Amino acid sequence: MLDDSLLADLAADLPSAVRLQRLVRTLREEFRCGAVCLLHLQQGILAPVAVDGLVREALGRRFEVARHPRLATILASRSTTCFPPDSTLPDPYDGLVEQRPGEPLHVHDCMGISLHVEGQPWGVLTLDALVAGTFDARARAALARYALLVEAAVRVTRMEQELRALHMAHHGGGVVPVEPSVGGEILGHSAALQRLLQELDVVAESGLPVLLSGETGVGKELFARRLHQRSPRRLQPLVQVNCAALPESLAESELFGHVKGAFSGAVSDRAGRFEAAHGGTLFLDEVGELPLSVQAKLLRALQNGEVQRLGEDTPRQVDVRILAATNRHLADGVRDGHFRADLYHRLSVYPVAIPPLREREGDVLVLAGHFLEINRTRLGVRSLRLSPEAERALCAYGWPGNVRELEHVISRAAIKALGQGARRDEIITLVPEWLDLASGMTAEASQGGQAEPEVAMTGESLKTQVAATQRRAIRHALSVSHDNWATAARRLGVDPSNLHKLARRLGIK
């Protein structure tokens, strides 16, 4: 019966994610176990692609094989691997099983098998049962048989992806795109994100200039990297320029280069970023911060495909694709005279709006899982997870600082847990108090809704409540300003020196 069900799913016209999710759910029912996880191997890291029986944030975890001996043992064998209930090897899913959230997996059955596609290791399939003795010899033999069907499902999924890529290449005149590296992947399963990624994969082949717009912290750099990785230029350099960090006096030299003696301090010839990106992609991050004088010179370079080093008479031809990003409304800048209209139209041939985190339903927990695993490794703790109350708090919050703010919130909460006595050899469960989310900042309020902040009814003095509100406001401003105090002061509308004094008085500095 199970074989028939799996074969039917293989033959059905299903989205890849749905097919793999149904597969692990069917296996969990067949083996009557607590959790099943299908993980894909890339660059020594196992990433869950489908889970059943684990908390949702497990999809965002990334398991470095060298740090997880159970996964390494499974991956090293072509046959079913079982671990006895008294195994001393740490379990990567400690505290992540839905039926026992936050509890250790001390006595249980665990087995897994490596998966190979086209003769190469593809990943692993793991099963965990909460009752010792669940996986007997018959179950181990059955897993070896079902692994062949799982590998077939993976091959079907890969063929579908290759067919879509070939279709895109045929109609777009480009080459077949490659998978991005694990380090630069964009995590999430929401419909809004998936639609955006499909759109980016199409425009990546076109070679058109792309203007990425979105709030601070949405990860515009990752989307720019994906555009480059999926383009025909992917084997050539991707050069990034942070326009907000370019002093006006040095911007021209940074972008176009200079020759020896062009100005005081120019002791040798130096190529600019345009020349460094020749044949590849130039990513102009925070392009809205460029001074008007530099905008004019940038426009000439884009129009003519030529750059002229400072102090040099002869222009140089360059072949670059331009990607730009901004958290400003550049059209407003054009209207107000802060941004050139002709440059705006040259950069925004294909504008792409990146949705804020609050509009990516369900992605908060996936991303939180990713940051939890990073902090678990960084801090050397056994396991790091969220309490159900903390999960609800994260999902209800409006995330004005988007993904970057979520990363900082998880990092701070993990450190607070240790600072308040949590032991590294235990499963650490983060609670809402450690998240330190701004009171009343719901998703509705962050979208401009009329939701009123909740009034603190704690019985504390007004002075104490005002201080707590000030701390949250300062920490949030720092979070969305990359911990830049001057930028945070501008966001808060205060003098930087006064902000430093207030932060010291509040115990932040």
Short mmCIF file of C-alpha atoms in Angstrom, two decimals:
data_model
loop_
_atom_site.label_atom_id
_atom_site.label_comp_id
_atom_site.label_asym_id
_atom_site.label_seq_id
_atom_site.Cartn_x
_atom_site.Cartn_y
_atom_site.Cartn_z
CA MET A 1 0.00 0.00 0.00
CA LEU A 2 2.78 2.43 0.91
CA ASP A 3 4.68 1.62 -2.28
CA ASP A 4 1.55 2.35 -4.31
CA SER A 5 1.03 5.67 -2.51
CA LEU A 6 4.61 6.78 -3.08
CA LEU A 7 4.53 5.71 -6.72
CA ALA A 8 1.28 7.62 -7.24
CA ASP A 9 2.92 10.77 -5.86
CA LEU A 10 5.88 10.25 -8.19
CA ALA A 11 3.56 10.10 -11.19
CA ALA A 12 1.34 13.00 -10.08
CA ASP A 13 1.85 16.54 -11.34
CA LEU A 14 2.72 18.07 -7.97
CA PRO A 15 4.91 21.00 -6.95
CA SER A 16 8.29 19.68 -5.78
CA ALA A 17 7.85 20.88 -2.19
CA VAL A 18 4.41 19.27 -1.96
CA ARG A 19 5.65 15.95 -3.34
CA LEU A 20 8.52 15.73 -0.85
CA GLN A 21 6.34 16.83 2.06
CA ARG A 22 3.74 14.18 1.28
CA LEU A 23 6.54 11.64 1.04
CA VAL A 24 7.89 12.25 4.55
CA ARG A 25 4.36 12.35 6.00
CA THR A 26 3.57 8.99 4.43
CA LEU A 27 6.79 7.49 5.78
CA ARG A 28 6.03 8.75 9.27
CA GLU A 29 2.61 7.08 9.18
CA GLU A 30 4.05 3.84 7.81
CA PHE A 31 6.79 3.55 10.45
CA ARG A 32 4.57 4.93 13.25
CA CYS A 33 7.35 7.19 14.46
CA GLY A 34 7.60 10.64 15.96
CA ALA A 35 9.46 12.49 13.22
CA VAL A 36 10.82 12.09 9.69
CA CYS A 37 13.25 14.53 8.08
CA LEU A 38 14.63 14.68 4.54
CA LEU A 39 17.88 16.67 4.33
CA HIS A 40 19.84 17.81 1.28
CA LEU A 41 23.66 17.93 1.35
CA GLN A 42 25.48 20.99 0.01
CA GLN A 43 29.08 21.95 0.78
CA GLY A 44 29.23 19.85 3.94
CA ILE A 45 25.92 21.16 5.30
CA LEU A 46 22.64 19.26 5.56
CA ALA A 47 19.56 21.42 5.05
CA PRO A 48 16.02 20.08 5.77
CA VAL A 49 13.82 20.21 2.68
CA ALA A 50 10.81 18.39 4.15
CA VAL A 51 9.93 17.49 7.74
CA ASP A 52 7.03 15.88 9.53
CA GLY A 53 6.83 15.70 13.32
CA LEU A 54 9.38 18.45 13.96
CA VAL A 55 8.56 22.04 14.87
CA ARG A 56 8.23 24.38 11.88
CA GLU A 57 11.40 26.32 12.62
CA ALA A 58 13.40 23.12 12.00
CA LEU A 59 13.12 23.89 8.27
CA GLY A 60 15.44 26.85 8.81
CA ARG A 61 18.14 24.81 10.55
CA ARG A 62 21.41 24.06 8.82
CA PHE A 63 23.41 21.11 10.16
CA GLU A 64 27.14 21.12 9.54
CA VAL A 65 27.99 17.44 9.07
CA ALA A 66 31.32 17.74 10.88
CA ARG A 67 29.51 18.96 14.02
CA HIS A 68 26.78 16.28 14.06
CA PRO A 69 28.21 12.76 14.48
CA ARG A 70 24.85 10.99 13.97
CA LEU A 71 24.29 12.67 10.62
CA ALA A 72 27.92 12.07 9.64
CA THR A 73 27.58 8.35 10.47
CA ILE A 74 24.40 8.02 8.41
CA LEU A 75 25.97 9.86 5.48
CA ALA A 76 29.07 7.64 5.52
CA SER A 77 27.12 4.40 4.95
CA ARG A 78 25.05 3.17 2.01
CA SER A 79 22.88 0.96 4.24
CA THR A 80 20.45 1.71 7.05
CA THR A 81 22.13 3.05 10.18
CA CYS A 82 20.54 2.56 13.61
CA PHE A 83 21.50 4.14 16.92
CA PRO A 84 20.72 2.28 20.16
CA PRO A 85 18.50 4.04 22.72
CA ASP A 86 21.49 4.46 25.02
CA SER A 87 23.67 6.07 22.33
CA THR A 88 25.80 8.89 23.71
CA LEU A 89 25.99 10.70 20.37
CA PRO A 90 24.10 14.03 20.52
CA ASP A 91 20.83 14.14 18.58
CA PRO A 92 20.48 17.09 16.16
CA TYR A 93 16.73 17.24 16.83
CA ASP A 94 16.96 17.64 20.61
CA GLY A 95 14.01 19.79 21.68
CA LEU A 96 12.56 20.00 18.17
CA VAL A 97 10.05 17.12 18.16
CA GLU A 98 6.46 18.40 18.04
CA GLN A 99 5.12 15.87 20.52
CA ARG A 100 7.72 16.85 23.14
CA PRO A 101 8.77 20.43 22.35
CA GLY A 102 11.72 21.56 24.41
CA GLU A 103 12.37 18.11 25.88
CA PRO A 104 15.54 16.05 25.32
CA LEU A 105 15.49 12.85 23.27
CA HIS A 106 17.19 10.68 25.88
CA VAL A 107 15.65 7.24 25.28
CA HIS A 108 14.31 6.72 21.80
CA ASP A 109 14.92 4.92 18.52
CA CYS A 110 16.73 6.63 15.69
CA MET A 111 17.63 5.36 12.24
CA GLY A 112 18.57 6.88 8.93
CA ILE A 113 19.95 6.18 5.51
CA SER A 114 22.04 8.12 3.02
CA LEU A 115 20.55 9.04 -0.35
CA HIS A 116 22.44 9.03 -3.63
CA VAL A 117 21.41 10.52 -6.95
CA GLU A 118 23.33 9.81 -10.15
CA GLY A 119 26.02 8.12 -8.09
CA GLN A 120 26.67 11.15 -5.89
CA PRO A 121 25.66 11.69 -2.23
CA TRP A 122 22.50 13.83 -2.22
CA GLY A 123 21.52 13.83 1.46
CA VAL A 124 19.99 11.72 4.21
CA LEU A 125 16.62 10.52 5.44
CA THR A 126 16.22 10.29 9.22
CA LEU A 127 13.48 8.76 11.39
CA ASP A 128 13.03 9.23 15.14
CA ALA A 129 10.64 7.23 17.34
CA LEU A 130 9.86 8.26 20.90
CA VAL A 131 9.44 4.64 22.01
CA ALA A 132 12.54 2.44 22.20
CA GLY A 133 12.28 -0.75 20.14
CA THR A 134 10.11 0.76 17.39
CA PHE A 135 12.69 0.18 14.68
CA ASP A 136 13.30 -3.58 14.50
CA ALA A 137 15.13 -5.55 11.80
CA ARG A 138 12.03 -5.50 9.59
CA ALA A 139 11.78 -1.70 9.81
CA ARG A 140 15.46 -1.31 8.97
CA ALA A 141 15.07 -3.47 5.87
CA ALA A 142 11.95 -1.56 4.85
CA LEU A 143 13.78 1.77 5.09
CA ALA A 144 16.45 0.53 2.67
CA ARG A 145 13.70 -0.33 0.18
CA TYR A 146 11.82 2.93 0.59
CA ALA A 147 15.03 4.89 0.22
CA LEU A 148 15.06 3.88 -3.45
CA LEU A 149 11.65 5.51 -3.88
CA VAL A 150 12.82 8.63 -2.07
CA GLU A 151 15.81 8.85 -4.41
CA ALA A 152 13.42 8.47 -7.35
CA ALA A 153 11.30 11.34 -6.00
CA VAL A 154 14.42 13.48 -5.71
CA ARG A 155 15.39 12.65 -9.31
CA VAL A 156 11.91 13.58 -10.53
CA THR A 157 12.14 16.87 -8.66
CA ARG A 158 15.59 17.57 -10.12
CA MET A 159 14.42 16.77 -13.67
CA GLU A 160 11.48 19.13 -13.28
CA GLN A 161 13.81 21.90 -12.14
CA GLU A 162 16.17 21.26 -15.05
CA LEU A 163 13.30 21.30 -17.53
CA ARG A 164 12.10 24.65 -16.18
CA ALA A 165 15.65 26.00 -16.36
CA LEU A 166 16.05 24.81 -19.97
CA HIS A 167 12.72 26.37 -20.86
CA MET A 168 13.85 29.68 -19.34
CA ALA A 169 17.19 29.47 -21.13
CA HIS A 170 15.55 28.67 -24.47
CA HIS A 171 13.13 31.57 -24.31
CA GLY A 172 15.55 33.98 -22.69
CA GLY A 173 18.58 33.13 -24.81
CA GLY A 174 20.71 32.42 -21.76
CA VAL A 175 22.28 29.45 -20.09
CA VAL A 176 20.92 27.03 -17.53
CA PRO A 177 21.07 28.65 -14.09
CA VAL A 178 22.89 27.01 -11.23
CA GLU A 179 21.82 26.45 -7.67
CA PRO A 180 23.01 29.16 -5.26
CA SER A 181 25.47 28.23 -2.57
CA VAL A 182 24.22 27.42 0.92
CA GLY A 183 25.88 30.50 2.38
CA GLY A 184 23.83 32.83 0.19
CA GLU A 185 20.49 31.07 0.13
CA ILE A 186 17.21 32.88 0.68
CA LEU A 187 15.14 31.05 3.28
CA GLY A 188 11.37 30.89 3.32
CA HIS A 189 8.37 29.07 1.89
CA SER A 190 5.75 31.82 1.75
CA ALA A 191 3.79 32.39 -1.45
CA ALA A 192 5.03 36.00 -1.65
CA LEU A 193 8.67 34.90 -1.52
CA GLN A 194 8.24 32.05 -3.99
CA ARG A 195 6.57 34.37 -6.53
CA LEU A 196 9.44 36.82 -6.15
CA LEU A 197 12.11 34.14 -6.62
CA GLN A 198 10.41 32.87 -9.79
CA GLU A 199 10.31 36.42 -11.14
CA LEU A 200 13.98 36.97 -10.31
CA ASP A 201 15.00 33.73 -12.02
CA VAL A 202 13.38 34.95 -15.25
CA VAL A 203 14.80 38.47 -15.16
CA ALA A 204 18.25 37.12 -14.21
CA GLU A 205 18.59 35.71 -17.72
CA SER A 206 17.56 38.94 -19.43
CA GLY A 207 20.62 41.04 -18.66
CA LEU A 208 18.43 44.07 -17.89
CA PRO A 209 19.38 46.53 -15.15
CA VAL A 210 17.36 45.74 -12.02
CA LEU A 211 16.40 48.10 -9.21
CA LEU A 212 15.71 46.26 -5.97
CA SER A 213 13.63 48.29 -3.53
CA GLY A 214 12.53 47.40 -0.03
CA GLU A 215 12.67 48.34 3.60
CA THR A 216 15.89 48.24 5.57
CA GLY A 217 16.80 44.69 6.59
CA VAL A 218 14.88 42.71 3.95
CA GLY A 219 18.10 41.25 2.53
CA LYS A 220 18.47 43.09 -0.76
CA GLU A 221 22.09 41.92 -1.07
CA LEU A 222 21.00 38.26 -1.06
CA PHE A 223 18.51 38.90 -3.85
CA ALA A 224 21.19 40.69 -5.86
CA ARG A 225 23.49 37.71 -5.41
CA ARG A 226 20.76 35.38 -6.62
CA LEU A 227 20.27 37.50 -9.74
CA HIS A 228 24.00 37.23 -10.48
CA GLN A 229 24.18 33.50 -9.72
CA ARG A 230 21.25 32.75 -12.04
CA SER A 231 22.56 34.92 -14.89
CA PRO A 232 24.88 34.09 -17.83
CA ARG A 233 27.52 36.19 -16.04
CA ARG A 234 27.63 33.96 -12.96
CA LEU A 235 31.22 32.78 -13.65
CA GLN A 236 32.41 36.39 -13.78
CA PRO A 237 32.87 38.71 -10.77
CA LEU A 238 30.08 40.23 -8.71
CA VAL A 239 31.38 43.53 -7.32
CA GLN A 240 29.44 45.31 -4.61
CA VAL A 241 29.61 49.03 -3.82
CA ASN A 242 28.04 50.45 -0.67
CA CYS A 243 27.10 53.88 -1.99
CA ALA A 244 26.11 55.12 1.48
CA ALA A 245 29.69 54.60 2.68
CA LEU A 246 31.34 56.47 -0.21
CA PRO A 247 32.58 59.96 0.74
CA GLU A 248 31.79 62.37 -2.08
CA SER A 249 35.47 63.25 -2.44
CA LEU A 250 36.43 59.60 -3.07
CA ALA A 251 33.32 58.28 -4.83
CA GLU A 252 34.57 59.02 -8.34
CA SER A 253 37.91 57.32 -7.69
CA GLU A 254 36.20 54.27 -6.13
CA LEU A 255 33.83 53.81 -9.05
CA PHE A 256 36.03 54.76 -12.00
CA GLY A 257 39.62 54.51 -10.71
CA HIS A 258 42.52 56.95 -10.92
CA VAL A 259 46.06 57.26 -12.23
CA LYS A 260 49.17 58.05 -10.24
CA GLY A 261 49.30 61.71 -9.25
CA ALA A 262 45.64 62.40 -10.03
CA PHE A 263 45.22 63.83 -6.53
CA SER A 264 47.10 64.02 -3.25
CA GLY A 265 47.64 60.48 -2.02
CA ALA A 266 47.28 58.80 -5.44
CA VAL A 267 50.67 57.09 -5.35
CA SER A 268 49.88 54.51 -8.03
CA ASP A 269 47.35 53.65 -10.73
CA ARG A 270 44.18 52.06 -9.42
CA ALA A 271 41.28 50.45 -11.25
CA GLY A 272 37.77 51.36 -10.11
CA ARG A 273 34.83 49.11 -9.31
CA PHE A 274 33.50 49.27 -12.87
CA GLU A 275 36.71 47.81 -14.26
CA ALA A 276 36.82 45.19 -11.49
CA ALA A 277 33.33 44.06 -12.54
CA HIS A 278 34.15 43.89 -16.28
CA GLY A 279 32.30 40.94 -17.79
CA GLY A 280 30.28 40.48 -14.61
CA THR A 281 27.86 42.37 -12.41
CA LEU A 282 28.16 45.63 -10.48
CA PHE A 283 25.83 45.90 -7.49
CA LEU A 284 25.20 49.46 -6.31
CA ASP A 285 23.78 49.09 -2.82
CA GLU A 286 21.93 52.09 -1.29
CA VAL A 287 22.21 53.88 -4.62
CA GLY A 288 19.84 56.59 -3.40
CA GLU A 289 22.65 57.92 -1.17
CA LEU A 290 24.91 58.95 -4.08
CA PRO A 291 25.62 62.70 -4.31
CA LEU A 292 24.21 64.47 -7.38
CA SER A 293 27.70 65.21 -8.70
CA VAL A 294 28.53 61.49 -8.76
CA GLN A 295 25.13 60.61 -10.23
CA ALA A 296 25.95 62.58 -13.39
CA LYS A 297 29.22 60.69 -13.93
CA LEU A 298 27.56 57.36 -13.19
CA LEU A 299 24.91 58.11 -15.81
CA ARG A 300 27.57 58.73 -18.47
CA ALA A 301 29.20 55.40 -17.66
CA LEU A 302 25.89 53.56 -17.96
CA GLN A 303 24.92 55.30 -21.21
CA ASN A 304 28.21 54.82 -23.04
CA GLY A 305 29.68 51.73 -21.39
CA GLU A 306 32.83 53.77 -20.78
CA VAL A 307 34.71 54.86 -17.68
CA GLN A 308 37.49 57.38 -17.40
CA ARG A 309 39.99 57.13 -14.58
CA LEU A 310 40.70 60.33 -12.71
CA GLY A 311 43.68 62.03 -14.31
CA GLU A 312 43.47 60.00 -17.52
CA ASP A 313 42.37 61.34 -20.90
CA THR A 314 41.42 58.11 -22.64
CA PRO A 315 38.14 56.36 -21.68
CA ARG A 316 38.03 52.60 -21.16
CA GLN A 317 35.27 50.29 -22.39
CA VAL A 318 33.58 48.17 -19.74
CA ASP A 319 30.93 45.49 -19.99
CA VAL A 320 28.95 45.26 -16.77
CA ARG A 321 25.42 44.49 -15.76
CA ILE A 322 24.03 46.94 -13.22
CA LEU A 323 22.00 45.90 -10.20
CA ALA A 324 20.98 48.60 -7.75
CA ALA A 325 19.21 48.59 -4.41
CA THR A 326 17.60 51.23 -2.24
CA ASN A 327 15.37 51.58 0.79
CA ARG A 328 14.26 55.00 -0.43
CA HIS A 329 11.41 55.87 -2.81
CA LEU A 330 13.64 57.09 -5.63
CA ALA A 331 10.67 58.50 -7.52
CA ASP A 332 10.13 60.86 -4.58
CA GLY A 333 13.81 61.74 -4.72
CA VAL A 334 13.44 62.63 -8.39
CA ARG A 335 10.45 64.84 -7.60
CA ASP A 336 12.32 66.58 -4.78
CA GLY A 337 15.46 67.10 -6.88
CA HIS A 338 17.67 64.74 -4.86
CA PHE A 339 18.01 62.09 -7.58
CA ARG A 340 18.43 62.52 -11.33
CA ALA A 341 15.40 61.45 -13.34
CA ASP A 342 17.52 60.17 -16.25
CA LEU A 343 19.63 58.01 -13.92
CA TYR A 344 16.52 56.72 -12.17
CA HIS A 345 15.03 55.55 -15.47
CA ARG A 346 18.36 54.01 -16.51
CA LEU A 347 18.60 51.99 -13.26
CA SER A 348 14.95 50.98 -12.98
CA VAL A 349 14.50 49.26 -16.34
CA TYR A 350 13.16 46.34 -14.29
CA PRO A 351 12.07 47.38 -10.79
CA VAL A 352 11.59 44.65 -8.17
CA ALA A 353 9.92 45.28 -4.82
CA ILE A 354 11.10 42.92 -2.06
CA PRO A 355 8.30 42.23 0.43
CA PRO A 356 8.88 43.03 4.10
CA LEU A 357 9.04 40.14 6.54
CA ARG A 358 5.54 40.86 7.90
CA GLU A 359 4.11 40.03 4.44
CA ARG A 360 5.94 36.69 4.19
CA GLU A 361 3.46 34.59 6.12
CA GLY A 362 5.08 31.66 7.92
CA ASP A 363 8.67 32.61 7.07
CA VAL A 364 9.41 34.14 10.48
CA LEU A 365 9.75 30.76 12.19
CA VAL A 366 11.80 29.26 9.36
CA LEU A 367 14.24 32.17 9.56
CA ALA A 368 14.20 32.03 13.35
CA GLY A 369 15.25 28.37 13.17
CA HIS A 370 18.17 29.34 10.95
CA PHE A 371 19.37 31.98 13.42
CA LEU A 372 18.81 29.65 16.39
CA GLU A 373 21.12 27.06 14.84
CA ILE A 374 23.76 29.69 14.08
CA ASN A 375 23.69 30.87 17.70
CA ARG A 376 23.64 27.31 19.03
CA THR A 377 26.92 26.68 17.22
CA ARG A 378 28.41 30.07 18.03
CA LEU A 379 27.66 29.81 21.76
CA GLY A 380 28.47 26.10 22.05
CA VAL A 381 25.14 25.05 23.55
CA ARG A 382 23.50 21.64 23.26
CA SER A 383 20.21 22.87 21.82
CA LEU A 384 18.47 26.21 21.36
CA ARG A 385 14.77 26.50 20.62
CA LEU A 386 11.68 28.68 21.08
CA SER A 387 8.88 28.18 23.55
CA PRO A 388 5.35 28.08 22.03
CA GLU A 389 4.72 31.51 23.58
CA ALA A 390 7.90 32.87 21.99
CA GLU A 391 6.83 31.48 18.60
CA ARG A 392 3.48 33.27 18.91
CA ALA A 393 5.22 36.50 19.92
CA LEU A 394 7.54 36.35 16.90
CA CYS A 395 4.63 35.70 14.52
CA ALA A 396 2.55 38.54 15.98
CA TYR A 397 5.35 41.13 15.86
CA GLY A 398 5.49 43.60 12.95
CA TRP A 399 9.28 43.40 12.26
CA PRO A 400 9.96 46.99 11.18
CA GLY A 401 13.64 46.01 10.92
CA ASN A 402 12.76 42.87 8.93
CA VAL A 403 15.12 39.87 8.69
CA ARG A 404 18.09 41.74 10.14
CA GLU A 405 16.06 42.68 13.22
CA LEU A 406 14.95 39.05 13.65
CA GLU A 407 18.59 37.94 13.53
CA HIS A 408 19.54 40.43 16.24
CA VAL A 409 16.54 39.52 18.40
CA ILE A 410 17.45 35.81 18.38
CA SER A 411 21.13 36.53 19.09
CA ARG A 412 20.33 38.81 22.03
CA ALA A 413 17.80 36.35 23.48
CA ALA A 414 20.32 33.49 23.37
CA ILE A 415 22.91 35.58 25.21
CA LYS A 416 20.33 36.71 27.76
CA ALA A 417 19.39 33.08 28.44
CA LEU A 418 23.00 32.23 29.24
CA GLY A 419 23.39 35.40 31.24
CA GLN A 420 20.43 34.44 33.41
CA GLY A 421 21.79 31.04 34.31
CA ALA A 422 20.92 28.67 31.44
CA ARG A 423 23.47 25.86 31.11
CA ARG A 424 25.18 25.11 27.82
CA ASP A 425 24.74 21.33 28.24
CA GLU A 426 20.94 21.62 28.45
CA ILE A 427 18.18 22.39 25.97
CA ILE A 428 17.72 26.14 26.23
CA THR A 429 14.16 27.27 25.49
CA LEU A 430 13.83 30.98 24.72
CA VAL A 431 10.83 32.71 26.27
CA PRO A 432 9.12 35.98 25.18
CA GLU A 433 10.76 38.01 27.96
CA TRP A 434 14.19 37.37 26.50
CA LEU A 435 13.11 38.43 23.00
CA ASP A 436 12.61 42.02 24.18
CA LEU A 437 10.18 42.88 21.37
CA ALA A 438 8.77 46.41 21.24
CA SER A 439 5.45 46.47 23.09
CA GLY A 440 2.44 46.90 20.82
CA MET A 441 4.45 46.66 17.58
CA THR A 442 2.09 44.24 15.87
CA ALA A 443 2.07 43.44 12.19
CA GLU A 444 -1.03 45.62 11.80
CA ALA A 445 0.60 48.59 13.49
CA SER A 446 3.79 48.30 11.42
CA GLN A 447 1.72 48.45 8.22
CA GLY A 448 0.23 51.76 9.23
CA GLY A 449 -2.85 50.31 10.91
CA GLN A 450 -4.60 52.01 13.77
CA ALA A 451 -3.75 49.43 16.42
CA GLU A 452 -2.98 51.10 19.74
CA PRO A 453 0.07 49.98 21.76
CA GLU A 454 -0.79 47.94 24.78
CA VAL A 455 -0.54 49.86 28.04
CA ALA A 456 1.76 48.23 30.54
CA MET A 457 -0.31 47.30 33.61
CA THR A 458 2.56 46.09 35.70
CA GLY A 459 2.23 48.31 38.72
CA GLU A 460 5.69 49.74 38.01
CA SER A 461 6.34 53.45 38.38
CA LEU A 462 6.00 55.74 35.40
CA LYS A 463 9.75 56.40 35.50
CA THR A 464 10.51 52.65 35.23
CA GLN A 465 8.07 52.17 32.35
CA VAL A 466 9.44 55.20 30.46
CA ALA A 467 13.01 53.86 30.87
CA ALA A 468 11.95 50.44 29.54
CA THR A 469 10.31 52.07 26.51
CA GLN A 470 13.43 54.15 25.86
CA ARG A 471 15.63 51.05 26.01
CA ARG A 472 13.43 49.24 23.45
CA ALA A 473 13.38 52.25 21.13
CA ILE A 474 17.17 52.67 21.26
CA ARG A 475 17.84 48.95 20.75
CA HIS A 476 15.45 48.82 17.81
CA ALA A 477 17.03 51.91 16.22
CA LEU A 478 20.48 50.33 16.62
CA SER A 479 19.23 47.04 15.18
CA VAL A 480 17.91 48.61 11.97
CA SER A 481 20.95 50.92 11.72
CA HIS A 482 23.58 48.14 11.74
CA ASP A 483 24.62 49.25 15.28
CA ASN A 484 25.65 52.63 13.89
CA TRP A 485 25.01 55.13 16.70
CA ALA A 486 24.98 58.19 14.46
CA THR A 487 22.37 56.66 12.15
CA ALA A 488 20.32 55.51 15.13
CA ALA A 489 20.39 59.05 16.54
CA ARG A 490 19.06 60.42 13.25
CA ARG A 491 16.26 57.85 13.26
CA LEU A 492 15.31 58.82 16.80
CA GLY A 493 15.61 62.53 16.10
CA VAL A 494 18.14 63.22 18.86
CA ASP A 495 21.67 64.56 19.05
CA PRO A 496 24.25 61.70 18.93
CA SER A 497 26.02 62.90 22.09
CA ASN A 498 22.70 62.99 23.97
CA LEU A 499 21.91 59.48 22.72
CA HIS A 500 25.22 58.19 24.09
CA LYS A 501 24.53 59.81 27.46
CA LEU A 502 21.01 58.39 27.61
CA ALA A 503 22.26 54.92 26.62
CA ARG A 504 24.82 55.00 29.42
CA ARG A 505 22.18 56.11 31.93
CA LEU A 506 19.87 53.29 30.81
CA GLY A 507 22.64 50.71 31.08
CA ILE A 508 22.79 50.00 27.32
CA LYS A 509 26.39 51.23 27.04
#
